């Protein structure tokens, strides 16, 4: 292994910079030249790649976003796009590729391996935490912390005005962020894609129940995959007499900001291990951390595999919201 490529793909996540930094420095330590590829898979089509030095990744461990930029690349869904990517890698004599991204990015990486024999290793770069093969993904901890800080502020105004506040957080297909935020912020209700029976009508019943128990202000956390916070707030207003509900959408604010120490450490561990994995002959793997230990999993056991929410945390929410 003489040269490896590294790219960030899909939605950005705080900690991606720390991940690329670790890939670059772990590669240099082994005498491998790391190549940074700009804007995810789109970088191949634009021929936008360059060798990175240790100084290129100086001073970025604490920065959100990704200095390599990230992108969604439609062409990579087509075999021709992947053929071009493989040709660019061959042209630059790059033997292996580290992809920091989520399930979609790993699907593309897996195809690049199957069709062109490129050695690929994925690192878990998504705020959603919806990847099997790791307890947490890079950016999840920071996103939860950002949302909890916002919820704490919202609770202040909810309390002052005796209001119900509905906070919509990111999570189209997974409720990891919503669940963690709900527990940490002391929310009364969480609406999660994994629990469709807990819908808006159920939420209104819960709000009415807690109102009867003497609660005057309440917090509802909604994962965006369940529905719009505005609609949930309107339903509460309409269906629960005596309430005044408002909605706040946290949206992309959760993607930004300086990564937490947990995210920086996870990103650094998995980035360095991705290089080690390539050197040790990994061909199509994912590097994650499970129960505090680095774990390499074949990508086919990660891509498309649904990671369940922790049932104990879901149950705890019900216990605490009384
Ligand atoms: P994430 O990696 O965060 O899940 P996306 O699903 O948007 O983000 O995927 C990022 C990129 O990965 C896409 O823009 C595309 O270039 C590539 N990709 C996603 N799904 C596929 C697929 N089924 N086949 C090939 N490439 C894919």
Short mmCIF file of C-alpha atoms and ligand atoms in Angstrom, two decimals:
data_model
loop_
_atom_site.label_atom_id
_atom_site.label_comp_id
_atom_site.label_asym_id
_atom_site.label_seq_id
_atom_site.Cartn_x
_atom_site.Cartn_y
_atom_site.Cartn_z
CA UNK A 1 0.00 0.00 0.00
CA UNK A 2 1.73 3.17 -1.22
CA UNK A 3 -1.11 5.63 -1.73
CA UNK A 4 -4.59 5.85 -0.24
CA UNK A 5 -7.47 8.22 -0.95
CA UNK A 6 -9.79 9.78 1.62
CA UNK A 7 -13.11 11.51 1.08
CA UNK A 8 -16.19 12.68 2.97
CA UNK A 9 -19.56 11.92 1.43
CA UNK A 10 -23.26 12.54 2.07
CA UNK A 11 -24.43 14.77 4.93
CA UNK A 12 -21.63 16.50 6.82
CA UNK A 13 -21.02 15.75 10.49
CA UNK A 14 -18.91 17.44 13.16
CA UNK A 15 -15.78 15.31 13.52
CA UNK A 16 -15.23 14.61 9.83
CA UNK A 17 -12.17 16.87 9.93
CA UNK A 18 -10.73 14.93 12.87
CA UNK A 19 -11.35 11.74 10.90
CA UNK A 20 -9.51 12.94 7.78
CA UNK A 21 -6.67 14.28 9.96
CA UNK A 22 -6.27 10.84 11.56
CA UNK A 23 -6.31 9.09 8.17
CA UNK A 24 -3.65 11.47 6.85
CA UNK A 25 -1.34 11.20 9.84
CA UNK A 26 -1.74 7.44 10.28
CA UNK A 27 -0.93 7.01 6.59
CA UNK A 28 2.14 9.25 6.74
CA UNK A 29 3.42 7.36 9.77
CA UNK A 30 3.36 4.17 7.65
CA UNK A 31 5.11 5.83 4.71
CA UNK A 32 1.87 5.95 2.69
CA UNK A 33 0.94 9.07 0.71
CA UNK A 34 -2.62 10.15 1.54
CA UNK A 35 -4.68 11.80 -1.22
CA UNK A 36 -7.59 14.07 -0.29
CA UNK A 37 -10.55 13.87 -2.66
CA UNK A 38 -12.78 16.97 -2.76
CA UNK A 39 -16.58 16.90 -2.48
CA UNK A 40 -17.14 13.18 -2.04
CA UNK A 41 -17.57 11.01 -5.09
CA UNK A 42 -18.03 14.15 -7.20
CA UNK A 43 -14.29 14.75 -6.73
CA UNK A 44 -13.52 11.78 -8.96
CA UNK A 45 -15.56 13.18 -11.83
CA UNK A 46 -13.92 16.59 -11.39
CA UNK A 47 -10.45 15.04 -10.98
CA UNK A 48 -10.19 17.02 -7.74
CA UNK A 49 -7.65 15.13 -5.63
CA UNK A 50 -4.25 15.98 -4.25
CA UNK A 51 -1.65 14.59 -1.87
CA UNK A 52 -2.07 15.87 1.68
CA UNK A 53 0.71 16.67 4.10
CA UNK A 54 0.61 16.70 7.86
CA UNK A 55 0.42 20.50 7.72
CA UNK A 56 -2.65 20.36 5.46
CA UNK A 57 -4.57 18.89 8.40
CA UNK A 58 -3.11 21.15 11.09
CA UNK A 59 -5.55 23.07 13.26
CA UNK A 60 -8.70 21.30 12.09
CA UNK A 61 -9.34 18.73 14.85
CA UNK A 62 -11.68 21.21 16.56
CA UNK A 63 -13.50 22.45 13.45
CA UNK A 64 -17.00 21.43 12.35
CA UNK A 65 -17.82 20.70 8.72
CA UNK A 66 -15.15 19.17 6.51
CA UNK A 67 -12.29 20.99 4.83
CA UNK A 68 -12.45 18.45 1.99
CA UNK A 69 -16.11 19.45 1.51
CA UNK A 70 -18.76 16.80 1.03
CA UNK A 71 -21.38 16.26 -1.65
CA UNK A 72 -24.12 14.08 -2.99
CA UNK A 73 -23.12 12.77 -6.40
CA UNK A 74 -25.88 11.49 -8.66
CA UNK A 75 -23.43 10.12 -11.26
CA UNK A 76 -22.00 7.68 -8.73
CA UNK A 77 -25.33 5.84 -8.71
CA UNK A 78 -24.57 4.82 -12.30
CA UNK A 79 -21.92 2.22 -13.25
CA UNK A 80 -20.25 4.76 -15.58
CA UNK A 81 -19.60 7.13 -12.66
CA UNK A 82 -17.96 4.37 -10.65
CA UNK A 83 -15.89 3.28 -13.67
CA UNK A 84 -14.58 6.83 -13.90
CA UNK A 85 -13.77 6.86 -10.17
CA UNK A 86 -11.84 3.57 -10.51
CA UNK A 87 -9.96 4.98 -13.51
CA UNK A 88 -8.95 8.10 -11.54
CA UNK A 89 -7.72 5.91 -8.66
CA UNK A 90 -5.71 3.75 -11.07
CA UNK A 91 -4.29 6.80 -12.82
CA UNK A 92 -2.98 8.10 -9.48
CA UNK A 93 -1.90 4.62 -8.38
CA UNK A 94 -4.11 4.82 -5.31
CA UNK A 95 -4.51 1.35 -3.79
CA UNK A 96 -7.20 1.95 -1.19
CA UNK A 97 -9.97 4.37 -0.30
CA UNK A 98 -11.31 5.60 3.04
CA UNK A 99 -14.90 6.86 2.84
CA UNK A 100 -16.25 8.89 5.76
CA UNK A 101 -20.02 8.90 5.37
CA UNK A 102 -23.29 7.12 5.99
CA UNK A 103 -25.26 4.23 4.56
CA UNK A 104 -25.61 5.74 1.08
CA UNK A 105 -21.90 6.50 0.81
CA UNK A 106 -21.07 2.96 1.91
CA UNK A 107 -23.45 1.52 -0.70
CA UNK A 108 -21.44 3.38 -3.34
CA UNK A 109 -18.14 2.24 -1.82
CA UNK A 110 -19.31 -1.37 -1.79
CA UNK A 111 -20.21 -1.15 -5.49
CA UNK A 112 -16.83 0.40 -6.30
CA UNK A 113 -15.21 -2.59 -4.61
CA UNK A 114 -17.43 -5.21 -6.25
CA UNK A 115 -17.21 -3.78 -9.75
CA UNK A 116 -13.59 -2.62 -9.83
CA UNK A 117 -11.80 -4.40 -6.98
CA UNK A 118 -10.95 -1.16 -5.18
CA UNK A 119 -10.13 -1.76 -1.50
CA UNK A 120 -12.56 0.43 0.49
CA UNK A 121 -12.92 1.09 4.21
CA UNK A 122 -15.77 3.14 5.66
CA UNK A 123 -15.68 5.33 8.75
CA UNK A 124 -19.02 6.22 10.37
CA UNK A 125 -19.56 9.88 9.44
CA UNK A 126 -23.19 10.84 10.05
CA UNK A 127 -24.98 12.68 12.84
CA UNK A 128 -27.91 10.23 12.63
CA UNK A 129 -26.21 7.31 14.43
CA UNK A 130 -28.08 4.94 12.12
CA UNK A 131 -25.15 2.66 11.25
CA UNK A 132 -24.73 -0.91 12.40
CA UNK A 133 -21.10 -1.76 13.19
CA UNK A 134 -20.58 1.01 15.72
CA UNK A 135 -22.26 2.13 18.93
CA UNK A 136 -22.06 5.78 17.92
CA UNK A 137 -21.34 7.59 14.68
CA UNK A 138 -19.07 10.61 14.26
CA UNK A 139 -21.10 13.77 14.90
CA UNK A 140 -23.97 12.17 16.81
CA UNK A 141 -22.75 13.26 20.25
CA UNK A 142 -22.21 16.85 19.10
CA UNK A 143 -25.60 17.03 17.38
CA UNK A 144 -27.37 15.74 20.50
CA UNK A 145 -25.52 18.25 22.68
CA UNK A 146 -26.46 21.12 20.35
CA UNK A 147 -30.11 20.08 20.38
CA UNK A 148 -30.20 19.66 24.16
CA UNK A 149 -28.78 23.16 24.66
CA UNK A 150 -31.51 24.53 22.37
CA UNK A 151 -34.19 22.55 24.23
CA UNK A 152 -32.98 23.90 27.58
CA UNK A 153 -33.50 27.44 26.26
CA UNK A 154 -36.87 26.56 24.79
CA UNK A 155 -37.95 25.08 28.11
CA UNK A 156 -37.29 28.42 29.79
CA UNK A 157 -39.74 30.22 27.52
CA UNK A 158 -42.19 27.29 27.56
CA UNK A 159 -42.26 27.50 31.36
CA UNK A 160 -42.66 31.29 31.44
CA UNK A 161 -45.65 31.20 29.07
CA UNK A 162 -47.21 27.89 30.15
CA UNK A 163 -46.72 26.55 26.64
CA UNK A 164 -46.18 23.25 24.91
CA UNK A 165 -43.14 23.40 22.64
CA UNK A 166 -42.64 20.96 19.82
CA UNK A 167 -39.00 20.66 18.78
CA UNK A 168 -38.31 19.01 15.43
CA UNK A 169 -34.86 17.45 15.10
CA UNK A 170 -33.08 15.74 12.20
CA UNK A 171 -33.66 12.04 11.64
CA UNK A 172 -35.53 11.02 8.50
CA UNK A 173 -35.31 7.30 9.07
CA UNK A 174 -33.95 6.96 12.60
CA UNK A 175 -34.95 8.31 15.98
CA UNK A 176 -31.56 8.12 17.71
CA UNK A 177 -31.13 11.89 17.94
CA UNK A 178 -34.76 12.49 18.97
CA UNK A 179 -34.67 9.79 21.66
CA UNK A 180 -31.37 10.87 23.19
CA UNK A 181 -32.40 14.54 23.12
CA UNK A 182 -35.78 13.73 24.68
CA UNK A 183 -34.21 11.90 27.61
CA UNK A 184 -31.44 14.46 28.15
CA UNK A 185 -33.74 17.49 27.85
CA UNK A 186 -36.48 15.91 29.98
CA UNK A 187 -39.09 15.96 27.22
CA UNK A 188 -42.58 14.70 27.97
CA UNK A 189 -43.07 13.03 24.59
CA UNK A 190 -40.84 11.80 21.75
CA UNK A 191 -42.19 10.86 18.33
CA UNK A 192 -39.83 8.40 16.66
CA UNK A 193 -39.91 6.76 13.20
CA UNK A 194 -39.31 3.38 14.87
CA UNK A 195 -42.56 3.68 16.86
CA UNK A 196 -45.31 4.54 14.36
CA UNK A 197 -48.07 3.76 16.88
CA UNK A 198 -46.88 6.75 18.86
CA UNK A 199 -48.36 9.23 16.39
CA UNK A 200 -49.76 12.75 16.67
CA UNK A 201 -53.07 11.53 18.12
CA UNK A 202 -51.19 9.59 20.82
CA UNK A 203 -49.04 12.65 21.49
CA UNK A 204 -52.18 14.77 22.08
CA UNK A 205 -53.51 12.15 24.52
CA UNK A 206 -50.23 12.22 26.43
CA UNK A 207 -50.24 16.01 26.58
CA UNK A 208 -53.84 16.01 27.85
CA UNK A 209 -52.93 13.38 30.46
CA UNK A 210 -49.97 15.37 31.76
CA UNK A 211 -52.01 18.54 31.77
CA UNK A 212 -54.48 16.77 34.08
CA UNK A 213 -51.53 15.85 36.31
CA UNK A 214 -50.75 19.52 36.71
CA UNK A 215 -48.08 20.15 34.10
CA UNK A 216 -48.36 23.61 32.63
CA UNK A 217 -45.47 23.53 30.17
CA UNK A 218 -44.24 20.60 28.15
CA UNK A 219 -41.67 19.63 25.59
CA UNK A 220 -42.31 17.30 22.64
CA UNK A 221 -39.37 16.11 20.50
CA UNK A 222 -40.24 15.02 16.96
CA UNK A 223 -37.86 13.25 14.57
CA UNK A 224 -38.34 14.80 11.13
CA UNK A 225 -39.15 11.37 9.65
CA UNK A 226 -42.36 11.27 11.69
CA UNK A 227 -43.77 14.58 10.48
CA UNK A 228 -43.47 18.32 10.72
CA UNK A 229 -43.23 19.92 14.13
CA UNK A 230 -45.65 22.65 12.97
CA UNK A 231 -48.33 20.05 12.25
CA UNK A 232 -47.89 18.39 15.63
CA UNK A 233 -48.14 21.79 17.37
CA UNK A 234 -51.29 22.64 15.39
CA UNK A 235 -52.85 19.28 16.35
CA UNK A 236 -52.08 19.86 20.04
CA UNK A 237 -53.63 23.34 19.83
CA UNK A 238 -56.74 21.94 18.17
CA UNK A 239 -57.18 18.75 20.19
CA UNK A 240 -56.07 19.61 23.71
CA UNK A 241 -58.22 22.37 25.20
CA UNK A 242 -56.35 24.96 27.24
CA UNK A 243 -52.96 24.49 25.57
CA UNK A 244 -50.90 26.89 23.56
CA UNK A 245 -48.38 25.07 21.39
CA UNK A 246 -45.45 26.36 19.34
CA UNK A 247 -42.95 24.61 17.08
CA UNK A 248 -39.22 25.06 16.55
CA UNK A 249 -37.27 23.31 13.80
CA UNK A 250 -33.62 22.82 14.72
CA UNK A 251 -32.69 21.46 11.27
CA UNK A 252 -29.19 22.01 9.94
CA UNK A 253 -28.01 23.78 13.08
CA UNK A 254 -27.40 20.25 14.41
CA UNK A 255 -24.81 19.59 11.73
CA UNK A 256 -22.58 22.52 12.61
CA UNK A 257 -20.27 23.53 15.43
CA UNK A 258 -17.09 22.33 17.02
CA UNK A 259 -17.14 18.54 17.56
CA UNK A 260 -17.40 17.23 21.12
CA UNK A 261 -14.40 15.45 22.61
CA UNK A 262 -16.21 12.11 22.22
CA UNK A 263 -16.70 12.75 18.51
CA UNK A 264 -13.08 13.84 18.05
CA UNK A 265 -11.81 10.69 19.76
CA UNK A 266 -14.17 8.40 17.82
CA UNK A 267 -13.19 10.10 14.56
CA UNK A 268 -9.48 9.81 15.37
CA UNK A 269 -9.68 6.15 16.41
CA UNK A 270 -11.67 5.04 13.38
CA UNK A 271 -9.65 7.17 10.93
CA UNK A 272 -6.35 5.68 12.09
CA UNK A 273 -7.85 2.18 12.18
CA UNK A 274 -9.14 2.55 8.61
CA UNK A 275 -5.54 3.00 7.44
CA UNK A 276 -4.38 0.05 9.56
CA UNK A 277 -7.22 -2.06 8.12
CA UNK A 278 -6.22 -1.27 4.54
CA UNK A 279 -2.60 -2.13 5.32
CA UNK A 280 -3.70 -5.42 6.88
CA UNK A 281 -5.60 -6.41 3.76
CA UNK A 282 -9.17 -5.21 4.43
CA UNK A 283 -10.99 -4.98 1.11
CA UNK A 284 -14.52 -3.85 1.93
CA UNK A 285 -14.90 -3.05 5.61
CA UNK A 286 -16.22 -0.60 8.15
CA UNK A 287 -14.30 0.64 11.20
CA UNK A 288 -16.42 1.38 14.25
CA UNK A 289 -16.24 1.32 18.04
CA UNK A 290 -18.42 -1.11 19.99
CA UNK A 291 -18.30 -1.26 23.80
CA UNK A 292 -15.11 0.81 23.77
CA UNK A 293 -13.23 -1.41 21.32
CA UNK A 294 -12.36 -0.86 17.68
CA UNK A 295 -14.38 -3.28 15.56
CA UNK A 296 -13.97 -3.97 11.83
CA UNK A 297 -17.10 -5.27 10.14
CA UNK A 298 -17.57 -6.32 6.49
CA UNK A 299 -19.45 -3.50 4.76
CA UNK A 300 -22.15 -5.96 3.64
CA UNK A 301 -23.05 -6.43 7.33
CA UNK A 302 -23.41 -2.66 7.76
CA UNK A 303 -25.04 -1.41 4.54
CA UNK A 304 -28.82 -1.51 4.73
CA UNK A 305 -28.80 -3.07 8.19
CA UNK A 306 -31.20 -1.37 10.58
CA UNK A 307 -29.69 -0.58 13.99
CA UNK A 308 -32.37 -0.73 16.69
CA UNK A 309 -32.95 1.95 19.28
CA UNK A 310 -32.00 0.93 22.80
CA UNK A 311 -35.32 -0.37 24.20
CA UNK A 312 -34.23 0.51 27.75
CA UNK A 313 -33.84 4.16 26.75
CA UNK A 314 -37.26 4.16 25.08
CA UNK A 315 -38.82 2.67 28.20
CA UNK A 316 -36.99 5.16 30.41
CA UNK A 317 -38.58 8.05 28.56
CA UNK A 318 -42.03 6.76 29.54
CA UNK A 319 -40.94 6.32 33.17
CA UNK A 320 -39.54 9.81 33.47
CA UNK A 321 -42.29 11.71 31.65
CA UNK A 322 -44.95 11.66 34.35
P1 LIG B 1 -25.11 9.22 3.42
O1 LIG B 1 -23.81 8.58 3.05
O2 LIG B 1 -24.96 10.25 4.50
O3 LIG B 1 -26.18 8.18 3.69
P2 LIG B 1 -26.33 9.77 0.81
O4 LIG B 1 -27.35 8.69 0.95
O5 LIG B 1 -26.78 11.09 0.30
O6 LIG B 1 -25.58 10.10 2.17
O7 LIG B 1 -25.18 9.20 -0.13
C1 LIG B 1 -24.05 9.98 -0.45
C2 LIG B 1 -23.57 9.65 -1.83
O8 LIG B 1 -23.20 8.26 -1.90
C3 LIG B 1 -24.57 9.82 -2.94
O9 LIG B 1 -24.70 11.15 -3.40
C4 LIG B 1 -23.99 8.94 -4.03
O10 LIG B 1 -22.91 9.57 -4.67
C5 LIG B 1 -23.47 7.76 -3.20
N1 LIG B 1 -24.53 6.73 -3.15
C6 LIG B 1 -25.61 6.69 -2.34
N2 LIG B 1 -26.38 5.63 -2.61
C7 LIG B 1 -25.78 4.98 -3.65
C8 LIG B 1 -26.11 3.81 -4.42
N3 LIG B 1 -27.22 3.08 -4.17
N4 LIG B 1 -25.27 3.46 -5.41
C9 LIG B 1 -24.15 4.17 -5.67
N5 LIG B 1 -23.81 5.29 -4.99
C10 LIG B 1 -24.60 5.69 -3.99
#
